[in-house]
GROMACS .gro file of C-alpha atoms in nm:
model
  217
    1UNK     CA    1  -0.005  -1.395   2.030
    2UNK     CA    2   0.320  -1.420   1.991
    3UNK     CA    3   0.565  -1.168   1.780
    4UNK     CA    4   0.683  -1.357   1.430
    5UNK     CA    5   0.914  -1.051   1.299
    6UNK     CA    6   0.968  -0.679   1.413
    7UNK     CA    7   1.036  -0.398   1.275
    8UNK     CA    8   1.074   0.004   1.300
    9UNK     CA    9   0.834   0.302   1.209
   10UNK     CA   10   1.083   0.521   1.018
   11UNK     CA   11   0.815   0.785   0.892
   12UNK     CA   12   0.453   0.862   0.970
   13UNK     CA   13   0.346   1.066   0.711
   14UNK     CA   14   0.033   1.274   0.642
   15UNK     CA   15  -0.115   1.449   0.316
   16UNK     CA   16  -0.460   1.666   0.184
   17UNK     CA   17  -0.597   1.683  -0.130
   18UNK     CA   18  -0.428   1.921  -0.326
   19UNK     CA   19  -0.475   2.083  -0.718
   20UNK     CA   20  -0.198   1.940  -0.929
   21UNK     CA   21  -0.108   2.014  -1.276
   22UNK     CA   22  -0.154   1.716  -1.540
   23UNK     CA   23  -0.128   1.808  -1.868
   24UNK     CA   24  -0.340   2.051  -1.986
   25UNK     CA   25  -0.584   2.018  -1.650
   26UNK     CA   26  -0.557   1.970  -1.330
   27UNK     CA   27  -0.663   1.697  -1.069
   28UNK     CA   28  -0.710   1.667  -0.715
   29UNK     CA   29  -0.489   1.439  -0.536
   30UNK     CA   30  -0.309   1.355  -0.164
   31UNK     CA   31  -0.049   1.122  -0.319
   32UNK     CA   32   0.232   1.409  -0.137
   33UNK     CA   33   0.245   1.307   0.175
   34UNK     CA   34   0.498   1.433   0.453
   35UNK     CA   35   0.681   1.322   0.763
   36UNK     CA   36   0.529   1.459   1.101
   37UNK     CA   37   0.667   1.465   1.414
   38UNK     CA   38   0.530   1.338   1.751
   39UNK     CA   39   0.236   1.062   1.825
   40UNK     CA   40  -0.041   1.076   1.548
   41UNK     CA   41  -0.369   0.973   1.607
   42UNK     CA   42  -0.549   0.668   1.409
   43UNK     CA   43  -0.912   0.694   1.387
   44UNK     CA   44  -1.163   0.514   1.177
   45UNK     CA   45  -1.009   0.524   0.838
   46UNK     CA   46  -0.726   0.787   0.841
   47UNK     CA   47  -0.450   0.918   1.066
   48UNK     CA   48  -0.494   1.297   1.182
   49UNK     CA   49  -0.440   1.547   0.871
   50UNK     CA   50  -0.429   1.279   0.639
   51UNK     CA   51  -0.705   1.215   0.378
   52UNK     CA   52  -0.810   1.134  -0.021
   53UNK     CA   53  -0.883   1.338  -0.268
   54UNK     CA   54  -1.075   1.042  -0.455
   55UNK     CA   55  -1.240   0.789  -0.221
   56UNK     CA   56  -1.455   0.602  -0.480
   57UNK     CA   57  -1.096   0.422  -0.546
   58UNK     CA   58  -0.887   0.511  -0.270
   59UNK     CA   59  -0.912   0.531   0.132
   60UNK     CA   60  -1.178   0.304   0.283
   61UNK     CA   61  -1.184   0.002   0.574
   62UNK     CA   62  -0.970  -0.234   0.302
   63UNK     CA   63  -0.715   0.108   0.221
   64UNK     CA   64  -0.707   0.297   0.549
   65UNK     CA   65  -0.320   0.317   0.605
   66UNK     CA   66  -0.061   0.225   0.355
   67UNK     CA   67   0.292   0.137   0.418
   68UNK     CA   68   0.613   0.078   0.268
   69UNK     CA   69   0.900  -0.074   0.310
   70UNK     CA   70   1.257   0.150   0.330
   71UNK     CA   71   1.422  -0.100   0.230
   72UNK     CA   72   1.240  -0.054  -0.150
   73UNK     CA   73   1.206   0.297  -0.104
   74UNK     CA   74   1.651   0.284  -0.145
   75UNK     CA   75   1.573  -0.004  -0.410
   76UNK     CA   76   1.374   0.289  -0.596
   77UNK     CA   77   1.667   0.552  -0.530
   78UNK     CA   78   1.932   0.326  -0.712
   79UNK     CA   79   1.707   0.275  -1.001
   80UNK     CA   80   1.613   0.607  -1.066
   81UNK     CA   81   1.916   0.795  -0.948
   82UNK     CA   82   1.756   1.004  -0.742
   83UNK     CA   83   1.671   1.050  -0.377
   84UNK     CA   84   1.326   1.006  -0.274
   85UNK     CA   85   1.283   0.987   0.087
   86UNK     CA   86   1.003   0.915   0.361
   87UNK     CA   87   0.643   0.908   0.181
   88UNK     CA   88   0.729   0.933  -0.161
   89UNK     CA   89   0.518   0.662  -0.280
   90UNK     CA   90   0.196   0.842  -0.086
   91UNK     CA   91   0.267   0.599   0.203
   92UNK     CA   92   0.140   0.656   0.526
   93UNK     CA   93   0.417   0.455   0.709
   94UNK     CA   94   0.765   0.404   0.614
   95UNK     CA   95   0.897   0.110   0.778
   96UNK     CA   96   1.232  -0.054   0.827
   97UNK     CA   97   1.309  -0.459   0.894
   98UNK     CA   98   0.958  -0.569   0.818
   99UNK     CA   99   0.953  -0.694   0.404
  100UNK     CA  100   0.589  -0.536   0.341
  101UNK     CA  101   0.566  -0.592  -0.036
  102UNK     CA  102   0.588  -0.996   0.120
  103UNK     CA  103   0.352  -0.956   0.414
  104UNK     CA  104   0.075  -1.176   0.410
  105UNK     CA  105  -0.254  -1.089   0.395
  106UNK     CA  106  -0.439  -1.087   0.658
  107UNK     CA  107  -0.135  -1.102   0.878
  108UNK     CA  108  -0.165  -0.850   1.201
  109UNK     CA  109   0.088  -0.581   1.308
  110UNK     CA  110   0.082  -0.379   1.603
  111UNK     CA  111   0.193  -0.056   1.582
  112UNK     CA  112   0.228   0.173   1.866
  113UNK     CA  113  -0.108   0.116   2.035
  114UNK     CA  114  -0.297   0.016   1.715
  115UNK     CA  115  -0.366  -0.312   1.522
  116UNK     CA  116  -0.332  -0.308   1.179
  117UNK     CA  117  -0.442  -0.587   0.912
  118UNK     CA  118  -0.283  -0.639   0.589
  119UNK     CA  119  -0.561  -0.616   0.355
  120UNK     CA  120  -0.409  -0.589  -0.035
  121UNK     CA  121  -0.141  -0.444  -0.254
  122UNK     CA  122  -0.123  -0.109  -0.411
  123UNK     CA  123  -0.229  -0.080  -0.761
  124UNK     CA  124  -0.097   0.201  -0.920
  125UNK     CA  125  -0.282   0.459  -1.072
  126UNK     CA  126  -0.192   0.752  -1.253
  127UNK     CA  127  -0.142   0.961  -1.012
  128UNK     CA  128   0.168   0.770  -0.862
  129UNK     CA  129   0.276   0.859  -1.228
  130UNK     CA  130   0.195   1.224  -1.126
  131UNK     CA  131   0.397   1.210  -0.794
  132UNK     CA  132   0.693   1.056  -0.995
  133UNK     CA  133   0.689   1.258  -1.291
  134UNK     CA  134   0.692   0.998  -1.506
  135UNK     CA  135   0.355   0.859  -1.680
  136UNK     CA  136   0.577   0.552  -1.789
  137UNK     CA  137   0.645   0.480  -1.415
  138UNK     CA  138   0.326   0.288  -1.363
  139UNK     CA  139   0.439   0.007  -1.571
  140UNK     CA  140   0.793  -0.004  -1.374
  141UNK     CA  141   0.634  -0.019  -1.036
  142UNK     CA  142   0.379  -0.311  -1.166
  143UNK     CA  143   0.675  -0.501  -1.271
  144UNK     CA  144   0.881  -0.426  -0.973
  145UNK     CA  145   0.662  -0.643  -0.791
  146UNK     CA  146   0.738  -0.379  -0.486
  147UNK     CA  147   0.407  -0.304  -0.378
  148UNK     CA  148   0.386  -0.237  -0.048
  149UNK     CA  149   0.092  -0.292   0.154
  150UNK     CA  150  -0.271  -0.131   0.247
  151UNK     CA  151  -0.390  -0.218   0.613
  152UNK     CA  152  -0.709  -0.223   0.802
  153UNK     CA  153  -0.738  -0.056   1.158
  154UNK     CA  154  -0.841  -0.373   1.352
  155UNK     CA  155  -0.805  -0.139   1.641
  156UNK     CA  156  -0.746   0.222   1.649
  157UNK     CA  157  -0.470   0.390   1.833
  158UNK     CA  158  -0.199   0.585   1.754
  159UNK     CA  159   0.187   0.553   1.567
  160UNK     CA  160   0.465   0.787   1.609
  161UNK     CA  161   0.813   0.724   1.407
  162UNK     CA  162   1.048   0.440   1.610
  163UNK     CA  163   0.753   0.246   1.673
  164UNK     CA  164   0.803  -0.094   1.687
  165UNK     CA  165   0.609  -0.257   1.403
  166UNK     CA  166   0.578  -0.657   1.578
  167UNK     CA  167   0.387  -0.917   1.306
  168UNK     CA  168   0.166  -1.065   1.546
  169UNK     CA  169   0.008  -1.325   1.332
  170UNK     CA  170   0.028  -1.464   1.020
  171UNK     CA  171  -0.183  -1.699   0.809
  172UNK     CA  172  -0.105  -2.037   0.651
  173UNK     CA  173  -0.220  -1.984   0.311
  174UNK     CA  174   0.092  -1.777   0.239
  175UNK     CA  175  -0.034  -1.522  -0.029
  176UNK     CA  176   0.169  -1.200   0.036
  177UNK     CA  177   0.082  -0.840  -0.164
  178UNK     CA  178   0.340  -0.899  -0.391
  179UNK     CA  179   0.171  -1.221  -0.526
  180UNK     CA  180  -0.200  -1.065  -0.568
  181UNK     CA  181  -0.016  -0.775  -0.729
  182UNK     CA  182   0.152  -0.958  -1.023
  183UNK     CA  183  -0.170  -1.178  -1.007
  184UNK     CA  184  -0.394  -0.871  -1.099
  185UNK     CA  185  -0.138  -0.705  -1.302
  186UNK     CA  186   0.037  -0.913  -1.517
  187UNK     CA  187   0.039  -1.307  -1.479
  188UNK     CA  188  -0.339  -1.382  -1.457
  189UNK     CA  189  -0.215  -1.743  -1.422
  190UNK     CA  190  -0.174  -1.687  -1.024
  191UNK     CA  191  -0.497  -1.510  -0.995
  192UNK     CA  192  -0.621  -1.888  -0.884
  193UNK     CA  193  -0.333  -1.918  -0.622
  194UNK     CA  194  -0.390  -1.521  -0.520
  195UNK     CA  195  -0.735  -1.529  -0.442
  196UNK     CA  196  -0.677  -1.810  -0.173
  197UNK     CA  197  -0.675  -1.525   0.079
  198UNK     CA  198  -1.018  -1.517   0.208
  199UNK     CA  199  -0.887  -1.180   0.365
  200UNK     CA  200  -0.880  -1.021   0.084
  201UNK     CA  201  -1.176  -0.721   0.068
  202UNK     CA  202  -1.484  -0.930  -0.101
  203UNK     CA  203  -1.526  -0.729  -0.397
  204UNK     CA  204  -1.134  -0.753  -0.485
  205UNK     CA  205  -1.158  -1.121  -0.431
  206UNK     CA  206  -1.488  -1.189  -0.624
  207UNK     CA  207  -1.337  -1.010  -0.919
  208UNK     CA  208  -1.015  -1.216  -0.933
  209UNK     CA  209  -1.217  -1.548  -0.932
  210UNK     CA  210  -1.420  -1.472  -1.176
  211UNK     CA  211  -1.125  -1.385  -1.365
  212UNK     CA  212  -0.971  -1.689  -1.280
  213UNK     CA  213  -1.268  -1.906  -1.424
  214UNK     CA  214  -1.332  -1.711  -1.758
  215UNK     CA  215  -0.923  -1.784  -1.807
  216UNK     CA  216  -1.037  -2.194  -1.765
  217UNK     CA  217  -1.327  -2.163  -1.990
   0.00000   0.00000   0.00000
């Protein structure tokens, strides 16, 4: 196969479940994640010391390594006024010179010695309001449209930062995370268009076209 685009691993980054204060309780979450150095090892579902604290809604084949782009990460920064840095968004791999929030999925990437699928956006839960501070920050990210990518381990391996991240295929039908994000999460009129990706995990996909035929009843 040949190599569409390349890019560069800026960050691996790793994170456990950990007891954080919301409100008047607290919850259990692996949304802090931190740089490591050196080659890290990608096996079934997660890289080495990295895991979730909830897996009915997060980890899994269709969520096993998330990435985002640097490039949104210093989009962020301006907006807030603030830095933010490697992982901040609970992303596994920080990347530079490949546009993830526009991958397309089911498009492949090797990286280091692994294969990686895209498999769907991030949908933001309240815990990405945790990790920002801000409860109100889940409706800015939705409308960013910036939201990164989860990927399936097609085959496992393992990713150090300055990998080369090479898009080694990508299909035709041309619907990238960002447009099954704003699908799901606020212009149901592309959830048609969005659920042409027959990559997309089953349940997701089932779920949007049902959606998209009670909308045309």
């Amino acid at each position: 196969m040949a190599t569409r685009d390349a890019g560069t691993v800026e960050a691996v980054n790793v994170g456990e479940p950990r007891e954080v204060q919301a409100g008047d309780h607290t919850v259990w979450t692996a949304i802090w994640k931190h740089p490591v150095d050196g080659r890290v090892a990608l096996r079934g579902v997660n890289l080495d010391g990295d895991d979730q604290a909830d897996r009915t809604v997060h980890g899994g084949p269709d969520k096993a390594v998330y990435a985002y782009d640097a490039a949104d990460t210093a989009w962020w920064e301006a907006e807030l006024g603030r830095s933010l840095g490697p992982g901040a968004f609970g992303e596994n791999l920080t990347v530079a010179g490949v546009p993830v929030s526009e991958a397309v999925i089911g498009e492949r990437w090797a990286v280091g010695s692994t294969l990686l699928e895209v498999a769907q956006p991030r949908l933001p839960c309240f815990k990405l309001g945790l990790r920002m501070g801000d409860p109100r920050f889940l409706k800015r990210f939705a409308q960013a449209a910036r939201p990164g990518a989860y990927l399936r381990v097609v085959r496992e391996g393992d990713i150090g930062a300055g990998d080369a991240v090479q898009v080694l295929s990508r299909p035709p039908h041309g619907v990238t995370s960002a447009l099954v994000s704003r699908a799901i999460l606020g212009e149901p009129e592309l959830l048609d268009a969005a659920a042409a990706a027959p990559e997309l995990p089953g349940e997701l996909r089932a779920w949007m076209l049902e959606r998209a035929m009670g909308r045309g009843r």
